[in-house]
C-alpha positions as a Python dict, from the first residue, in 0.01 Angstrom:
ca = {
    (1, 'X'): (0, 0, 0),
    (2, 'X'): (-81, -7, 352),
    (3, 'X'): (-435, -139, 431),
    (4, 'X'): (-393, -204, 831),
    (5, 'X'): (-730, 9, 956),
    (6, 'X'): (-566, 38, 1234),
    (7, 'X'): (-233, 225, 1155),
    (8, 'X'): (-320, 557, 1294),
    (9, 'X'): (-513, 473, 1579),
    (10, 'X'): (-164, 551, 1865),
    (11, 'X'): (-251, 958, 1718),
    (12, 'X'): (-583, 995, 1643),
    (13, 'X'): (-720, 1096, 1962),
    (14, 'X'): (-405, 1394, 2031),
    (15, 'X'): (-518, 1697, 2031),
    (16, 'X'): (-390, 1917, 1753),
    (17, 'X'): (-85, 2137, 1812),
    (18, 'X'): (-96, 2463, 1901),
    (19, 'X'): (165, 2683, 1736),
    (20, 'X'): (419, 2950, 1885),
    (21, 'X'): (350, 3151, 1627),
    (22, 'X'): (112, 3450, 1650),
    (23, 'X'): (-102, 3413, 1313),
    (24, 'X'): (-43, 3643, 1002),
    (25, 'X'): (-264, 3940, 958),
    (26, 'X'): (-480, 3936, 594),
    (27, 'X'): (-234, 4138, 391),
    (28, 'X'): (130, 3964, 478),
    (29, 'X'): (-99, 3607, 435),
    (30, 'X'): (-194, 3721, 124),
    (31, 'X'): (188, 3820, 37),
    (32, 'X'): (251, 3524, 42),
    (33, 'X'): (82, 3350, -266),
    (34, 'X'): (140, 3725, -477),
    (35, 'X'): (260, 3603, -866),
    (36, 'X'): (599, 3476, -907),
    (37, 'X'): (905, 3770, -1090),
    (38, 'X'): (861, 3580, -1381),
    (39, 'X'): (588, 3732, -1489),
    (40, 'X'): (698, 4052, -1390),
    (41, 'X'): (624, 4316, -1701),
    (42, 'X'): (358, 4099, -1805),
    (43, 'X'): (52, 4285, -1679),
    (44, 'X'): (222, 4612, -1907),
    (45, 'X'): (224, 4406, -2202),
    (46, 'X'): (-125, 4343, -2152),
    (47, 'X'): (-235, 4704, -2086),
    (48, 'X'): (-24, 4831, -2419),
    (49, 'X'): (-182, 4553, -2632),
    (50, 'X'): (-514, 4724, -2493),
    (51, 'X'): (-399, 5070, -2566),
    (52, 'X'): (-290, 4964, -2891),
    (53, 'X'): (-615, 4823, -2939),
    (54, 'X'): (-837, 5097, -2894),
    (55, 'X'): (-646, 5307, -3113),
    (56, 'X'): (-702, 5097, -3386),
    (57, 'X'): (-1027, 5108, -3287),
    (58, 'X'): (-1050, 5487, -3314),
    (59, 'X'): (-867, 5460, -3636),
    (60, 'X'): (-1101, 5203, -3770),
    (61, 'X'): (-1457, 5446, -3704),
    (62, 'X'): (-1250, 5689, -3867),
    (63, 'X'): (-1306, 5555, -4190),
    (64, 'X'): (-1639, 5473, -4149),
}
């Protein structure tokens, strides 16, 4: 492990770079961290295990 206190002190004072790029707007930033394919599907499993669900529901006051 390097302990020198001094290692960094030829950069510290640079100023920070500037890029070429022009920044991304709010939506294609965004894009960027969306869910992987793999759990592509997934989110129509969940909303058919809640359909499912409050059918049995209905069944269930049914027979009450």
């Amino acid at each position: 492990m390097n302990t020198d206190p001094h290692r960094y002190d030829d950069i510290i004072h640079l100023s920070r770079p500037i890029s070429k790029h022009q920044p991304l707007d709010r939506a294609s930033r965004a894009a960027q961290f969306t869910p992987f394919a793999a759990l592509e599907g997934y989110s129509n499993l969940v909303k058919d295990s809640e359909t499912t669900s409050e059918y049995e529901r209905a069944d269930l006051e049914l027979l009450d």
